[in-house]
Structures are given as C-alpha cells and as structure tokens.
CSV table of C-alpha atoms in Angstrom, one decimal:
chain,number,residue,atom,x,y,z
A,1,UNK,CA,-63.1,171.0,14.4
A,2,UNK,CA,-64.0,170.2,10.8
A,3,UNK,CA,-65.2,173.2,8.8
A,4,UNK,CA,-67.5,172.8,5.8
A,5,UNK,CA,-67.5,175.3,3.0
A,6,UNK,CA,-69.9,175.2,0.1
A,7,UNK,CA,-69.5,176.6,-3.5
A,8,UNK,CA,-71.0,176.3,-6.9
A,9,UNK,CA,-74.4,177.9,-6.4
A,10,UNK,CA,-75.8,180.3,-8.9
A,11,UNK,CA,-78.6,180.8,-11.4
A,12,UNK,CA,-79.8,178.4,-14.0
A,13,UNK,CA,-82.8,178.0,-16.3
A,14,UNK,CA,-85.2,175.1,-16.0
A,15,UNK,CA,-83.6,172.0,-17.5
A,16,UNK,CA,-80.1,173.3,-16.8
A,17,UNK,CA,-77.4,171.9,-14.5
A,18,UNK,CA,-75.3,173.0,-11.6
A,19,UNK,CA,-72.7,171.2,-9.5
A,20,UNK,CA,-72.3,172.1,-5.9
A,21,UNK,CA,-69.1,171.4,-3.9
A,22,UNK,CA,-68.5,171.1,-0.2
A,23,UNK,CA,-64.9,171.2,1.1
A,24,UNK,CA,-64.1,169.8,4.5
A,25,UNK,CA,-61.1,171.4,6.2
A,26,UNK,CA,-59.5,170.2,9.4
A,27,UNK,CA,-60.7,166.7,9.2
A,28,UNK,CA,-63.3,164.4,7.6
A,29,UNK,CA,-66.8,163.0,8.3
A,30,UNK,CA,-68.1,159.5,7.5
A,31,UNK,CA,-71.6,160.8,6.9
A,32,UNK,CA,-72.1,163.9,4.7
A,33,UNK,CA,-75.0,165.3,2.7
A,34,UNK,CA,-76.9,168.2,1.3
A,35,UNK,CA,-80.0,169.9,2.6
A,36,UNK,CA,-81.8,172.9,1.2
A,37,UNK,CA,-84.0,175.7,2.6
A,38,UNK,CA,-86.3,177.9,0.6
A,39,UNK,CA,-88.0,180.4,2.8
A,40,UNK,CA,-87.8,179.9,6.5
A,41,UNK,CA,-85.5,177.8,8.8
A,42,UNK,CA,-86.8,174.3,7.8
A,43,UNK,CA,-84.1,172.4,5.9
A,44,UNK,CA,-85.2,169.7,3.5
A,45,UNK,CA,-82.9,166.7,3.0
A,46,UNK,CA,-81.7,166.4,-0.6
A,47,UNK,CA,-79.1,163.6,-0.6
A,48,UNK,CA,-76.6,162.0,1.8
A,49,UNK,CA,-73.5,159.8,1.3
A,50,UNK,CA,-72.2,157.4,4.0
A,51,UNK,CA,-69.8,154.6,4.7
A,52,UNK,CA,-69.2,152.3,1.9
A,53,UNK,CA,-70.9,154.6,-0.6
A,54,UNK,CA,-74.4,154.2,0.7
A,55,UNK,CA,-76.7,157.0,-0.5
A,56,UNK,CA,-80.2,158.3,0.2
A,57,UNK,CA,-82.0,160.8,-2.0
A,58,UNK,CA,-85.2,162.8,-1.6
A,59,UNK,CA,-87.9,161.5,-3.9
A,60,UNK,CA,-88.1,164.9,-5.6
A,61,UNK,CA,-84.5,164.7,-6.8
A,62,UNK,CA,-84.1,161.0,-7.6
A,63,UNK,CA,-82.8,160.4,-11.1
A,64,UNK,CA,-81.9,164.1,-11.4
A,65,UNK,CA,-79.3,164.7,-8.7
A,66,UNK,CA,-76.1,162.7,-8.0
A,67,UNK,CA,-74.1,162.9,-4.8
A,68,UNK,CA,-70.4,161.9,-4.9
A,69,UNK,CA,-67.2,162.5,-3.0
A,70,UNK,CA,-63.5,163.0,-3.7
A,71,UNK,CA,-61.7,161.6,-0.7
A,72,UNK,CA,-58.3,162.9,-1.9
A,73,UNK,CA,-59.6,166.4,-1.8
A,74,UNK,CA,-62.0,165.8,1.1
A,75,UNK,CA,-64.8,167.2,-0.9
A,76,UNK,CA,-68.5,166.4,-1.5
A,77,UNK,CA,-70.3,167.2,-4.7
A,78,UNK,CA,-73.9,167.4,-5.8
A,79,UNK,CA,-74.5,167.2,-9.5
A,80,UNK,CA,-77.9,168.7,-10.3
A,81,UNK,CA,-79.4,168.0,-13.7
A,82,UNK,CA,-82.8,169.0,-15.2
A,83,UNK,CA,-83.2,171.7,-12.6
A,84,UNK,CA,-86.6,173.0,-11.9
A,85,UNK,CA,-87.8,176.2,-10.2
A,86,UNK,CA,-88.8,174.2,-7.1
A,87,UNK,CA,-85.2,173.3,-6.7
A,88,UNK,CA,-84.4,176.9,-5.8
A,89,UNK,CA,-83.2,177.6,-2.3
A,90,UNK,CA,-80.1,177.8,-0.2
A,91,UNK,CA,-78.2,174.5,-0.2
A,92,UNK,CA,-76.3,173.5,2.9
A,93,UNK,CA,-73.6,170.9,3.4
A,94,UNK,CA,-73.7,168.8,6.5
A,95,UNK,CA,-71.4,166.3,8.0
A,96,UNK,CA,-71.1,164.1,11.1
A,97,UNK,CA,-69.0,161.2,12.5
A,98,UNK,CA,-70.9,157.9,12.0
A,99,UNK,CA,-70.9,155.4,14.8
A,100,UNK,CA,-70.5,151.8,13.7
A,101,UNK,CA,-74.1,150.9,14.6
A,102,UNK,CA,-75.6,153.8,12.7
A,103,UNK,CA,-76.5,154.3,9.0
A,104,UNK,CA,-76.0,157.6,7.3
A,105,UNK,CA,-79.4,158.9,6.6
A,106,UNK,CA,-81.0,162.3,6.3
A,107,UNK,CA,-82.8,161.9,9.6
A,108,UNK,CA,-79.5,161.0,11.3
A,109,UNK,CA,-77.5,163.8,9.7
A,110,UNK,CA,-80.2,166.5,10.3
A,111,UNK,CA,-80.0,166.1,14.0
A,112,UNK,CA,-76.3,165.6,14.6
A,113,UNK,CA,-74.6,167.3,11.7
A,114,UNK,CA,-72.3,170.2,11.6
A,115,UNK,CA,-73.3,172.7,8.9
A,116,UNK,CA,-71.7,175.0,6.3
A,117,UNK,CA,-73.1,178.4,5.6
A,118,UNK,CA,-74.8,177.4,2.4
A,119,UNK,CA,-74.8,178.4,-1.3
A,120,UNK,CA,-77.7,179.9,-3.1
A,121,UNK,CA,-79.4,178.3,-6.1
A,122,UNK,CA,-81.9,180.1,-8.2
A,123,UNK,CA,-83.8,178.3,-11.1
A,124,UNK,CA,-86.0,180.3,-13.4
A,125,UNK,CA,-88.8,178.8,-15.5
C-alpha cells in the first residue's frame, strides 16, 4: 500500500511563500494532488497533477500556487506564493491510480484518493 507523508507546513505572513512536499512510499500514483481543510471535515481541492502533466487549480489559488512532481524521488510539491490569511488550514496530500479512461481532477481524486495526515499552514495578516 502506498503511504503519503506531507511536510513543509508552518507559519508565514501575508505575501510570503511556503513549499509543501508529499512523499509517496511503497509505490506511486498517477493522479496526485493537494486539498485543504480549515475548520471542519470538508476538504477543499487546491491543485491536482495527473498523467502527462495535466493540472487543475482552484480559482482561489491560480497564479499563486504551483504543483509539481519529482518522479525520481516520488514526491509531489506545492509551491505557494503570495500567501493570504484565507490560505490557512491543514493541507492534505492525496493520490490514486488513474484508469486510462479517466482524467485526474479534484472531483475524481476527492472520492477515490488515499490521504496523508496533513500539514498545517498558518498565514497571518
């Protein structure tokens, strides 16, 4: 079973930057992404990365966040620039196998993904 482990969370001031990392051990997923939760169980999709480098971003983070992968290290990264207080929350890495007929989207990954335990991000004004 593939295990996902997140790191890189912390505190930042508005306008600052953080980079989150998710390491997959025991295998790899063709569809991976980041979700976040503020208060409560609902997880908001942030960004996903699929086969062939396809990406999807939430409107609220477009042009500020960048998702990327390092296949050699089986890791997924989320570079977050120009952070805002509303970006605060617990960030979760998710991953899933991707059937050939499916696209890697937040909607797909939310329902079938395996999850890490998350890393906390706090942004102050």
